[in-house]
XYZ file of C-alpha atoms in Angstrom:
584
model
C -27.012 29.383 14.070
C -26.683 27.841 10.765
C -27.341 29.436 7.535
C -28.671 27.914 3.882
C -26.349 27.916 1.472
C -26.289 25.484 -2.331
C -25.483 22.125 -1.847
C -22.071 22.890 -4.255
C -21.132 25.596 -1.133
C -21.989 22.997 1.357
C -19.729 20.717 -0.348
C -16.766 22.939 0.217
C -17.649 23.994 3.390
C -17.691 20.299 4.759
C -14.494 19.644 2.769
C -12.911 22.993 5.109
C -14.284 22.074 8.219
C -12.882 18.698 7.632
C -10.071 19.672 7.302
C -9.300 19.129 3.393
C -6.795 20.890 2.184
C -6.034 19.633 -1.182
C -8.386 17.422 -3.420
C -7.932 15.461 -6.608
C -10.060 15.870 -9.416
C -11.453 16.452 -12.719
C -14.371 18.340 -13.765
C -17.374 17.377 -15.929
C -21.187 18.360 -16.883
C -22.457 17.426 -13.634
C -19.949 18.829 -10.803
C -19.480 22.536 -12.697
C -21.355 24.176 -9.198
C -19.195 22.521 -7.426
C -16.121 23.714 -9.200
C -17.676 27.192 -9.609
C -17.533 27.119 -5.756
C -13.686 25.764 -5.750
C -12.950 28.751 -7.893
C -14.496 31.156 -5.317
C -12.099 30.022 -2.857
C -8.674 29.950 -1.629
C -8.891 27.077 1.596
C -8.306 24.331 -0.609
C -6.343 23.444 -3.575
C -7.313 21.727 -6.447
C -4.679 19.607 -8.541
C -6.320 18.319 -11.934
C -5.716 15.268 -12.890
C -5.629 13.815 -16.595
C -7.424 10.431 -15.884
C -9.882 9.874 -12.882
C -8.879 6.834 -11.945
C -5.260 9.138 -11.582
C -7.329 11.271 -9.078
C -7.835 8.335 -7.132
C -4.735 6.972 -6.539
C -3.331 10.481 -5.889
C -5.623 10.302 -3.170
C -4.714 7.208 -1.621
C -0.887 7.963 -1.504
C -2.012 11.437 -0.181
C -3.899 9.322 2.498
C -0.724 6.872 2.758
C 1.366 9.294 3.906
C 0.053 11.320 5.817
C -3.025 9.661 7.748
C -5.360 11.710 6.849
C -8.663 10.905 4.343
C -7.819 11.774 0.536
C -10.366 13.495 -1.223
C -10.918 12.612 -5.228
C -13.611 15.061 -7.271
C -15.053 13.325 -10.421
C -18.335 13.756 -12.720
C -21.166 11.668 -13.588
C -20.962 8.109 -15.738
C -17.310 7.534 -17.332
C -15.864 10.226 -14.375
C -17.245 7.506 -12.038
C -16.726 4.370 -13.529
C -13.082 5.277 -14.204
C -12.267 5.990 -10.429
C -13.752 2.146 -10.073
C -10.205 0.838 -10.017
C -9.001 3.467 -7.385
C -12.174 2.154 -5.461
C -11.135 -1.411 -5.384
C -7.586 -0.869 -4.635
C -8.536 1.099 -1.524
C -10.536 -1.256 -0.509
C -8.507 -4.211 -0.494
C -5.605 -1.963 1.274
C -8.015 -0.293 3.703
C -6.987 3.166 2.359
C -8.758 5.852 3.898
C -10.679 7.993 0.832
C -13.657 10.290 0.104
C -14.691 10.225 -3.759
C -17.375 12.573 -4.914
C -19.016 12.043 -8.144
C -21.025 14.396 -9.806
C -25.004 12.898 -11.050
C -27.631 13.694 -13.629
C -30.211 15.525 -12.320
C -32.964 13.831 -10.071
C -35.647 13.901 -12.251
C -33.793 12.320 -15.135
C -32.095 8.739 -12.610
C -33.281 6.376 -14.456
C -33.523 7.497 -18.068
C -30.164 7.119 -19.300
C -29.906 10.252 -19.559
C -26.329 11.601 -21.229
C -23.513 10.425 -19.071
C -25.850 8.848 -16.349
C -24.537 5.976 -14.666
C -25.794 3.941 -11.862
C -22.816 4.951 -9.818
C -24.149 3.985 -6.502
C -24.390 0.350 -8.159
C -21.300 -0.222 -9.449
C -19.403 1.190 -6.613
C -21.126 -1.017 -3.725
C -18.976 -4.091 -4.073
C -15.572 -1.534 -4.107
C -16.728 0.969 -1.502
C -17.100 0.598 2.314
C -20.074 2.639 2.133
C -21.696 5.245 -0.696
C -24.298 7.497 -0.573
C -26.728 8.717 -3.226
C -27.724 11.651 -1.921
C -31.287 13.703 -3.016
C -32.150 16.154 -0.387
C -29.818 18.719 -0.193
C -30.605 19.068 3.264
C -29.202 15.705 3.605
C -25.982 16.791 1.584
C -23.497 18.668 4.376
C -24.291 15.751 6.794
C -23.898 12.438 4.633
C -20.100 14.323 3.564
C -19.669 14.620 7.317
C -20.667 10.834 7.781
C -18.514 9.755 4.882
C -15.537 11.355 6.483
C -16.291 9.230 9.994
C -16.934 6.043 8.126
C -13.826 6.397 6.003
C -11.196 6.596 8.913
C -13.197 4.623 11.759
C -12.634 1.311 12.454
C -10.403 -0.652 9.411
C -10.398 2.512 7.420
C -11.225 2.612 3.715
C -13.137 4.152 0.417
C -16.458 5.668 0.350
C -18.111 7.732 -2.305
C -21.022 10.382 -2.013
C -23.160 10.723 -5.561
C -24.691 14.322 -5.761
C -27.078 15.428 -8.602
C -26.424 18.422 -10.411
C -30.061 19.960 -8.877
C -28.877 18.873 -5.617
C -25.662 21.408 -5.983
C -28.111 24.028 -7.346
C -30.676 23.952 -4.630
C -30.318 25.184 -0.857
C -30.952 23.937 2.441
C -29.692 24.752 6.044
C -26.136 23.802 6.348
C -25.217 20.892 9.283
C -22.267 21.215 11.126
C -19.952 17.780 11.931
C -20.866 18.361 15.655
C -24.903 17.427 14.334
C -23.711 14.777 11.683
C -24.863 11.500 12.122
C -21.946 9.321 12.974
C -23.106 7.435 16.288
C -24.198 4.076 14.322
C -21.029 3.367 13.298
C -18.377 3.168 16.570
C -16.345 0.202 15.691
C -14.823 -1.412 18.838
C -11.539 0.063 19.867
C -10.551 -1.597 22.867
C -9.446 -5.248 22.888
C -11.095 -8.001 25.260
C -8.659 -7.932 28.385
C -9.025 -11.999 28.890
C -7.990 -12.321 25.610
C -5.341 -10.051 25.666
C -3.952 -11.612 28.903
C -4.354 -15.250 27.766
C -2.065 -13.978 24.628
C 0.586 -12.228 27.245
C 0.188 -15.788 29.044
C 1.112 -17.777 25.887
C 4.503 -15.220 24.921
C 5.450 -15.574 28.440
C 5.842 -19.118 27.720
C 6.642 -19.734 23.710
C 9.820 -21.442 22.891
C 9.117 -19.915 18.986
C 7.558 -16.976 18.543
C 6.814 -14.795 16.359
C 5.308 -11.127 15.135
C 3.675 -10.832 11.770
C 2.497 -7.858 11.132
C 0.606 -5.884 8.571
C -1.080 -2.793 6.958
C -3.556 -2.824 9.954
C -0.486 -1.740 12.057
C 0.202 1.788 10.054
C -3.176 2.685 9.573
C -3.843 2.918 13.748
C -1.064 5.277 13.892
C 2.757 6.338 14.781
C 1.679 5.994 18.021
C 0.806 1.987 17.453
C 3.986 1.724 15.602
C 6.054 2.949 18.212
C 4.253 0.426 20.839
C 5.456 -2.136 18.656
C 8.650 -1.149 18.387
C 8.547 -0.920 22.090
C 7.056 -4.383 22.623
C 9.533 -5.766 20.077
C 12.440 -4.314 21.410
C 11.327 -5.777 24.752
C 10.332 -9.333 24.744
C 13.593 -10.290 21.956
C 11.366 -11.910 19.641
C 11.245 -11.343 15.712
C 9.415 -9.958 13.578
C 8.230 -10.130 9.813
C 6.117 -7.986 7.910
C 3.789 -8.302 5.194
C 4.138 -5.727 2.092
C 1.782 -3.235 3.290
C 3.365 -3.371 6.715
C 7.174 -2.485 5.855
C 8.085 0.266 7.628
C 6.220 -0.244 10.849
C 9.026 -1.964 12.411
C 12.477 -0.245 11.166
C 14.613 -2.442 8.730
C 17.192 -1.491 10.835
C 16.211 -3.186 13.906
C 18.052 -6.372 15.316
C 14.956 -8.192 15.298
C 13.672 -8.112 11.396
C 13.599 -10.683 9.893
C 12.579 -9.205 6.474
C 9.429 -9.268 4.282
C 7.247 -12.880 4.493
C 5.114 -14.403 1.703
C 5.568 -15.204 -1.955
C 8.446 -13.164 -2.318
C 9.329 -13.113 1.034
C 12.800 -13.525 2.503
C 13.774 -17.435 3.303
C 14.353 -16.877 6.945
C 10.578 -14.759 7.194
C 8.923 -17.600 5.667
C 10.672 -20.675 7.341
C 9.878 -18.641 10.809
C 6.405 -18.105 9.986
C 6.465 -21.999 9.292
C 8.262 -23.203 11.971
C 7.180 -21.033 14.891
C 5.161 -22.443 17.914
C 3.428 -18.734 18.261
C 2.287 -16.722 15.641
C 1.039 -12.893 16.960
C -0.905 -11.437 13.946
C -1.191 -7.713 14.340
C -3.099 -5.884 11.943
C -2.580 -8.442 9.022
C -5.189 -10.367 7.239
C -3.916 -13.883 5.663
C -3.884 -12.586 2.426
C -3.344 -15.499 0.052
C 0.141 -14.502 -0.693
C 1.163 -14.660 2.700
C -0.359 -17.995 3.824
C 0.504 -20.505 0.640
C -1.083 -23.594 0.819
C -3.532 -23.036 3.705
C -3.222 -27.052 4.873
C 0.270 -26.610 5.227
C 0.673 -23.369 6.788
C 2.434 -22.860 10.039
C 0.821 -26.213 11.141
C 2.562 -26.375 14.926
C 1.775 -22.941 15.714
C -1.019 -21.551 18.415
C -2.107 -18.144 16.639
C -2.965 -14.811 18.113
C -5.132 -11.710 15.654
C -5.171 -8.645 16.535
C -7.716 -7.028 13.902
C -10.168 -4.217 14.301
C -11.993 -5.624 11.874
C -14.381 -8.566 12.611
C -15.145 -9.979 9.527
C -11.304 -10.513 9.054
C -11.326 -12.921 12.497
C -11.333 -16.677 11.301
C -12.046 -15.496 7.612
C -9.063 -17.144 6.115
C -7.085 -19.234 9.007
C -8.474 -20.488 12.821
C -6.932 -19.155 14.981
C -6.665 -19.592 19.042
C -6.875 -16.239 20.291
C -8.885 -13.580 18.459
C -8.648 -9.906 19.921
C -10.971 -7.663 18.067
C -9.805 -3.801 18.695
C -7.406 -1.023 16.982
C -4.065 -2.202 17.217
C -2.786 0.715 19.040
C -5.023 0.268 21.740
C -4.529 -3.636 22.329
C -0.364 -3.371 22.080
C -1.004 -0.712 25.031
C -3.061 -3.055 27.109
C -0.617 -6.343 26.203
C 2.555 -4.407 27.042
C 0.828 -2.779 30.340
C -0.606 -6.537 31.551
C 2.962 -7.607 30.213
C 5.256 -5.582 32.402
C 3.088 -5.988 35.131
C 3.429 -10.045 35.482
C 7.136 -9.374 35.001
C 8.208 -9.172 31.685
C 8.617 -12.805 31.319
C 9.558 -14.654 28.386
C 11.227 -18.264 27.419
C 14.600 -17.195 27.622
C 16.278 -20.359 26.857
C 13.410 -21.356 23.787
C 14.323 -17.898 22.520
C 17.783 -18.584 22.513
C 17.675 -21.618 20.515
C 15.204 -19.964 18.461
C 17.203 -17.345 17.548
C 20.237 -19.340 16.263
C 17.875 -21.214 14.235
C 16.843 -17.784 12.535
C 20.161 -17.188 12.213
C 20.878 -20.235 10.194
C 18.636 -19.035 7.717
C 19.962 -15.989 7.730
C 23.064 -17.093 6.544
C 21.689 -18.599 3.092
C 21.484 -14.882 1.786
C 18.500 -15.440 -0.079
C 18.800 -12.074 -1.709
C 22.266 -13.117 -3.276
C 22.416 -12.553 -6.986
C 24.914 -13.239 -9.936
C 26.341 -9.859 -10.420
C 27.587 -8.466 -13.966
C 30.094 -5.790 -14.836
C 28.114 -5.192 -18.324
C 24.415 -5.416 -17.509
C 22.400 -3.568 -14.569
C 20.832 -6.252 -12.349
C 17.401 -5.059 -11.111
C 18.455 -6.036 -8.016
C 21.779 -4.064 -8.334
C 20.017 -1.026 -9.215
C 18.022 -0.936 -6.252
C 20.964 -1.703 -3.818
C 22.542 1.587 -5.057
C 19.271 3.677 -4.979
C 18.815 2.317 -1.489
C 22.755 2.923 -0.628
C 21.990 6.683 -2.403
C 18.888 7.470 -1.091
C 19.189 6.192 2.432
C 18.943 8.972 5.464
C 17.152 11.104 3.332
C 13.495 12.858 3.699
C 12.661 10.008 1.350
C 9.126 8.059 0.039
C 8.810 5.314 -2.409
C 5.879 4.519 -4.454
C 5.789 1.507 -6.519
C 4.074 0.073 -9.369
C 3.287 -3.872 -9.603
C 5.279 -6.528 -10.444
C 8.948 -8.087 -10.386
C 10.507 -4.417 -9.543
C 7.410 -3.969 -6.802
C 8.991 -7.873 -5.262
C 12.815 -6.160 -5.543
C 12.013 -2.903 -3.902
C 10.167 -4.902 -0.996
C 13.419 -6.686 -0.535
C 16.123 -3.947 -1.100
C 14.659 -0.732 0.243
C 14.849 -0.459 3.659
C 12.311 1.983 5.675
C 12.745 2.915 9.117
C 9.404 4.592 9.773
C 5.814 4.492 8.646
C 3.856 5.716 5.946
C 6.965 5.918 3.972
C 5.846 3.245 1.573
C 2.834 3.146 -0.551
C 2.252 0.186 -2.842
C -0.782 -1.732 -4.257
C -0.941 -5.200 -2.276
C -4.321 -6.665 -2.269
C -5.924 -5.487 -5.868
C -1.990 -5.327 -7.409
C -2.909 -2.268 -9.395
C -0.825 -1.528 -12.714
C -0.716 2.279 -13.219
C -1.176 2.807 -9.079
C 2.957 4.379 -8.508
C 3.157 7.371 -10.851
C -0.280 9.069 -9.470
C -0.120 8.262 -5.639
C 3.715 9.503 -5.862
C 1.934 12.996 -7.599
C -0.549 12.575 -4.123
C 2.781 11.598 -1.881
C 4.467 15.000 -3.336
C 1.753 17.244 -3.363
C 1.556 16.371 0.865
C 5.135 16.687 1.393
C 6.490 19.194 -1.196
C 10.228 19.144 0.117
C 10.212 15.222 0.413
C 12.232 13.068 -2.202
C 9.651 10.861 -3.773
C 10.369 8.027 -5.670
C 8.469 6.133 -7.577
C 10.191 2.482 -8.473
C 8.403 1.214 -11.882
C 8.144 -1.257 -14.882
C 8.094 0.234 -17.920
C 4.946 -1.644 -18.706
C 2.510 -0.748 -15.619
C 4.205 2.740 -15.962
C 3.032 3.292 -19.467
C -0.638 2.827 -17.668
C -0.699 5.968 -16.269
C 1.819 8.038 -17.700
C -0.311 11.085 -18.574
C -0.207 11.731 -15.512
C 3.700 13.050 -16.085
C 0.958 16.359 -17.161
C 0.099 16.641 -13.813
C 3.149 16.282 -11.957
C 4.467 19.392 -14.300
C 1.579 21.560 -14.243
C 1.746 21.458 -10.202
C 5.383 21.429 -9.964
C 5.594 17.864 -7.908
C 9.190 16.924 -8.636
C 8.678 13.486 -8.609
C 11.356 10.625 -9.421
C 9.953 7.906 -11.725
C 12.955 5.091 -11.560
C 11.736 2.902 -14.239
C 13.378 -0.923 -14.012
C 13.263 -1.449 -17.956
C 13.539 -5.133 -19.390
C 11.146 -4.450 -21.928
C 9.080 -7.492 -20.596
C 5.882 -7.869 -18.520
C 8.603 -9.049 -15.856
C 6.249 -11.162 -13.732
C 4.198 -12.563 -16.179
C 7.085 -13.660 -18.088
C 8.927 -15.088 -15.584
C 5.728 -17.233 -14.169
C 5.623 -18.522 -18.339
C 8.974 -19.676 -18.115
C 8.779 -21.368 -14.477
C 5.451 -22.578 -14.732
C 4.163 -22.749 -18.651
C 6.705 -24.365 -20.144
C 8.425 -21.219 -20.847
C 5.791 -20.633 -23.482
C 5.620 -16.415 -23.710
C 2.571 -15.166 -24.600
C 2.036 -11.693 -24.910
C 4.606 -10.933 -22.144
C 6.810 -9.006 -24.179
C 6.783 -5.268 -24.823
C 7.552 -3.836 -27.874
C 7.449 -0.703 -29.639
C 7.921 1.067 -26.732
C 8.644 4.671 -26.352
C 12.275 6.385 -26.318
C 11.385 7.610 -22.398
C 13.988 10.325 -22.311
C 12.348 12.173 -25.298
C 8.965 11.481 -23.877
C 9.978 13.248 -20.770
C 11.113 16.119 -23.073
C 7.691 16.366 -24.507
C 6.106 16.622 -20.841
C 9.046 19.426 -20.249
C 10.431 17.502 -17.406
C 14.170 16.154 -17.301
C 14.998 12.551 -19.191
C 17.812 10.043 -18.203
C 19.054 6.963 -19.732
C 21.354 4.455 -18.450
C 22.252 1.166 -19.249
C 26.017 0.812 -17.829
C 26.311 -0.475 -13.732
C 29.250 2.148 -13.820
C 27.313 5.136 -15.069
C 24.102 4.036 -12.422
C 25.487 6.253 -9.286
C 25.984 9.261 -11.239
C 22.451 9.272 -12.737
C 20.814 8.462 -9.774
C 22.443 11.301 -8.020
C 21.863 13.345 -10.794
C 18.083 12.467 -10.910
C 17.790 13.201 -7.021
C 19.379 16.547 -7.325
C 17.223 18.058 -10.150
C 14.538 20.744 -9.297
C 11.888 18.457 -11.029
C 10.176 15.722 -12.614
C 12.217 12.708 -13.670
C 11.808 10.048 -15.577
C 14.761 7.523 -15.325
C 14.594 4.726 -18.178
C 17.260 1.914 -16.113
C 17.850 -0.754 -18.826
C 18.290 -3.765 -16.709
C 18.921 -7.498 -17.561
C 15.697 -8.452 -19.481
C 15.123 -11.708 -18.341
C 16.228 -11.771 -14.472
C 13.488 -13.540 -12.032
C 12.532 -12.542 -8.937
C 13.806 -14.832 -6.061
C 12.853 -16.226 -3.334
C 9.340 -17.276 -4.692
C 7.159 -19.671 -3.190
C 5.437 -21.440 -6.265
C 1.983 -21.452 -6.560
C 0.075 -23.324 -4.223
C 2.974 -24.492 -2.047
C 3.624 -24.181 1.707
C 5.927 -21.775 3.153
C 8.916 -24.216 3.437
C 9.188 -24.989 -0.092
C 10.237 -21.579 -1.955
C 12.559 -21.238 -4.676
C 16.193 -19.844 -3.773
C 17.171 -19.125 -7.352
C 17.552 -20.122 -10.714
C 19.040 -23.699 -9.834
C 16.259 -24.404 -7.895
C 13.496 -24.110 -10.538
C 13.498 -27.919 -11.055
C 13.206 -28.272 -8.059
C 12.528 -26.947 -4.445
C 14.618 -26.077 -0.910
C 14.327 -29.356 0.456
C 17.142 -29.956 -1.579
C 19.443 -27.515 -0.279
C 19.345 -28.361 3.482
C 16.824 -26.389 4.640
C 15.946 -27.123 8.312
C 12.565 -27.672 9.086
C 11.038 -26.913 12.527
């Protein structure tokens, strides 16, 4: 039997028997009730943020790393339109989040009323559903719905809007087992024709490849480890997108690296040159494909997607298998094994010494200097420092996002969280606060410019009042790295506005947060202030003075195919053709 309770109790009771345990938030006018009935309990913990948009990403590296839904608690009008961004970036990385927002009364929608926004409005484009909700006898079951729509199918952000008389009022609590969650039961299991007609084409593929993406992590460990498994089995490689790394270990004979833009030169010229492409879980994001035309023109394609709308969106392809990956690399590997485990043993061979080829370039060679820290250098020796350890990385966006792709190496899932699709500025600091608060014994890193840093770095507040000892290993070359080095490579090396100045002196600012400062701008003083960083009992922020006008290489240019990239700095007159690349 059920009992009535206020819709602010109801929230927290849906938020327990969901599981919650932590949620990310910042309170406001219109959610006090709900607050009132945080305070009254000790089930879940509350970590304030100092921005909402903050909340939001601490919520999505929460959700990152641990597969579960994040929760973010925000008020009415600016509390909502500031966790817009958070929104978005979920979105476009199919990040599995619940936002509630707080709302003016019911009787006062509509008159612009003090802090009233239409919040349900301006969160439909960035949401995968939202919910304004009026009946508190609705309330307890449209949370319960949220949660099911968030991590069904390709999971992502949804937000329920709750007046303030809503919270106040009461009405007969509904369990999850009466919730209504039937209507949406996205497909899980993969056409068997079309999975065997793919198992028929990789029994018989002289080239092929696996490119895989975000969609991979977010079905599971247990998906990863079946594609490990299938990997590991048929001898073919595989590349990764950025929101993929991780899913396949770095370590593994058959990784080719990260593919796209800043992919590695042997990823890309596979993905070009290949005669099968098997997407799993990726969705031709623009940075992946290049010039659409041009890309992988001799190749018969496979997706895997459980999303439908992603099928045919961006590129044809010959075999589309809707389903969770999980459940479709179960059924190819079972049909697989069962015809015989047969695969082009000879095209595979001469495949493979193609690939290695490539390989041998070194496209991740740099000039190194005995004065200056190379981005690239400073990486290499957090990687080489770091490596074997309980470790996550969070990044921020831009040239040291690229560099951390390249040089950090992760042998398991949901050990990287990063903003691909929206490329959010401000994202690393707050989802490594949500990565810490999950895993409190964890190193977390969080590999930043000093520019998108500076976006969110109240946040610093946070990670001290909660005690999240989080590293924040800010690549300083006092320049919007990215957008400078697309000025000088594609605008005529005209700079405008890409330069940072007046910036802070970070080591005292991390003395006015309370946490622990370091500064280094010497390649032989790097190892000792990384270790010392990793060994302090707290917050960190490391200011690494690197060489201020170093560019990010490889780099396809804009609107190129995937077999012209840029190498280095001698090639930006020019592209690889020139170097002997070997087409396929």
């Amino acid at each position: 039997m059920t009992k009535a309770m206020t819709g602010a109790r109801m929230v927290v009771q849906a938020l327990k028997d969901q599981g919650v345990d932590v949620v990310f938030g910042y309170p406001g006018g219109a959610v006090l009730p709900i607050y009132d009935e945080i305070f009254q309990q000790n089930d879940i913990r509350h970590i304030l943020v100092r921005h909402e948009q903050g909340a939001v990403h601490m919520a999505e590296g929460y959700a990152r790393s641990t597969g579960k839904v994040g929760v973010a608690l925000v008020t009415s009008g600016p509390g909502a339109t500031n966790a817009v961004t958070g929104l978005t970036d979920a979105l476009l990385d199919s990040i599995p989040i619940v936002v509630l927002s707080g709302q003016v009364p019911t009787f006062m929608i509509g008159t612009d009323g003090f802090q009233e926004a239409d919040t349900v409005g301006i969160t439909r484009p960035c949401t995968k559903m939202n919910w304004l909700v009026k009946d508190t006898a609705k309330l307890s079951g449209t949370i319960h719905e949220a949660f099911h729509v968030a991590r069904s199918g390709r999971p992502g952000p949804v937000l329920v809007d709750i007046p303030k008389d809503v919270q106040f009022a009461q009405a007969e609590y509904t369990p999850m087992q009466r919730a209504r969650t039937a209507h949406y039961q996205p497909r899980l299991k993969g056409d068997i024709e079309a999975i065997t007609a793919m198992v028929e084409m990789l029994e018989t593929a002289e080239r092929p490849i696996f490119y895989t993406g975000g969609g991979v992590i977010n079905s599971g460990v247990a998906a990863s480890q079946l594609l490990r498994e299938f990997v590991e089995a048929t001898g073919f490689p595989i590349t990764s997108t950025l929101m993929g790394l991780g899913a396949y270990p770095a370590s593994g004979k058959s990784w080719l690296g990260m593919l796209g833009m800043h992919g590695l030169y042997e990823a890309n010229l596979a993905m070009h040159g290949c005669d099968l492409m098997i997407n799993v879980g990726a969705r031709f994001d623009d940075r992946i494909t290049g010039r659409l035309k041009d890309f992988s023109p001799n190749s018969r394609k496979v997706h895997i997607d459980i999303d439908p709308s992603s099928i045919n969106k961006v590129i044809r392809v010959d075999v589309p298998i809707i389903g969770d990956v999980g459940h479709v690399l179960e059924d190819a590997l079972r049909i697989w094994k069962a015809r015989g485990r047969k695969v082009n043993k000879d095209g595979l061979a001469k495949w493979w010494k193609q690939i290695k080829e490539w390989q041998s370039v070194n496209c991740l060679d740099y000039k190194p200097s005995e004065k200056t820290i190379k981005p690239q250098y400073a990486l290499q020796r957090l990687e080489a420092l770091t490596k074997g350890m309980d470790r996550y990385v969070t990044t921020e966006v831009g040239q040291h996002q690229m560099w951390a792709a390249q040089f950090l190496g992760f042998e398991a899932p949901n050990r990287w969280m990063t903003s691909g699709g929206l490329g959010t500025m401000g994202y690393g600091l707050p989802a490594s606060i949500g990565v810490q608060v999950a895993h409190p014994e964890a190193l977390v890193i969080n590999v930043a410019g000093e520019a998108s840093w500076l976006m969110n770095m109240q946040e610093m507040g946070t990670a001290m009042q909660f005690r999240a000892p989080v590293k924040q290993f800010i690549l300083n070359n006092e320049r919007l790295g990215m957008v400078r080095q697309w000025q000088e490579l594609l605008h005529g090396e005209r700079y405008s506005h890409s330069w940072s100045e007046s910036l802070p002196d970070f080591v005292k600012l991390a003395e006015a947060f309370g946490c622990k400062g370091l500064k280094v701008s010497d390649p032989r003083d790097l190892d000792d202030a990384i270790m010392e960083m990793i060994r302090y009992d707290g917050p960190v922020i490391f200011d690494c003075l690197v060489e201020k006008h170093e560019n990010c290489f490889p780099m396809i240019p804009s609107g190129k195919p995937h077999n012209e990239m840029l190498l280095g700095e001698a090639d930006t007159q020019g592209v690889i053709g020139a170097k002997g690349a070997v087409l396929v």
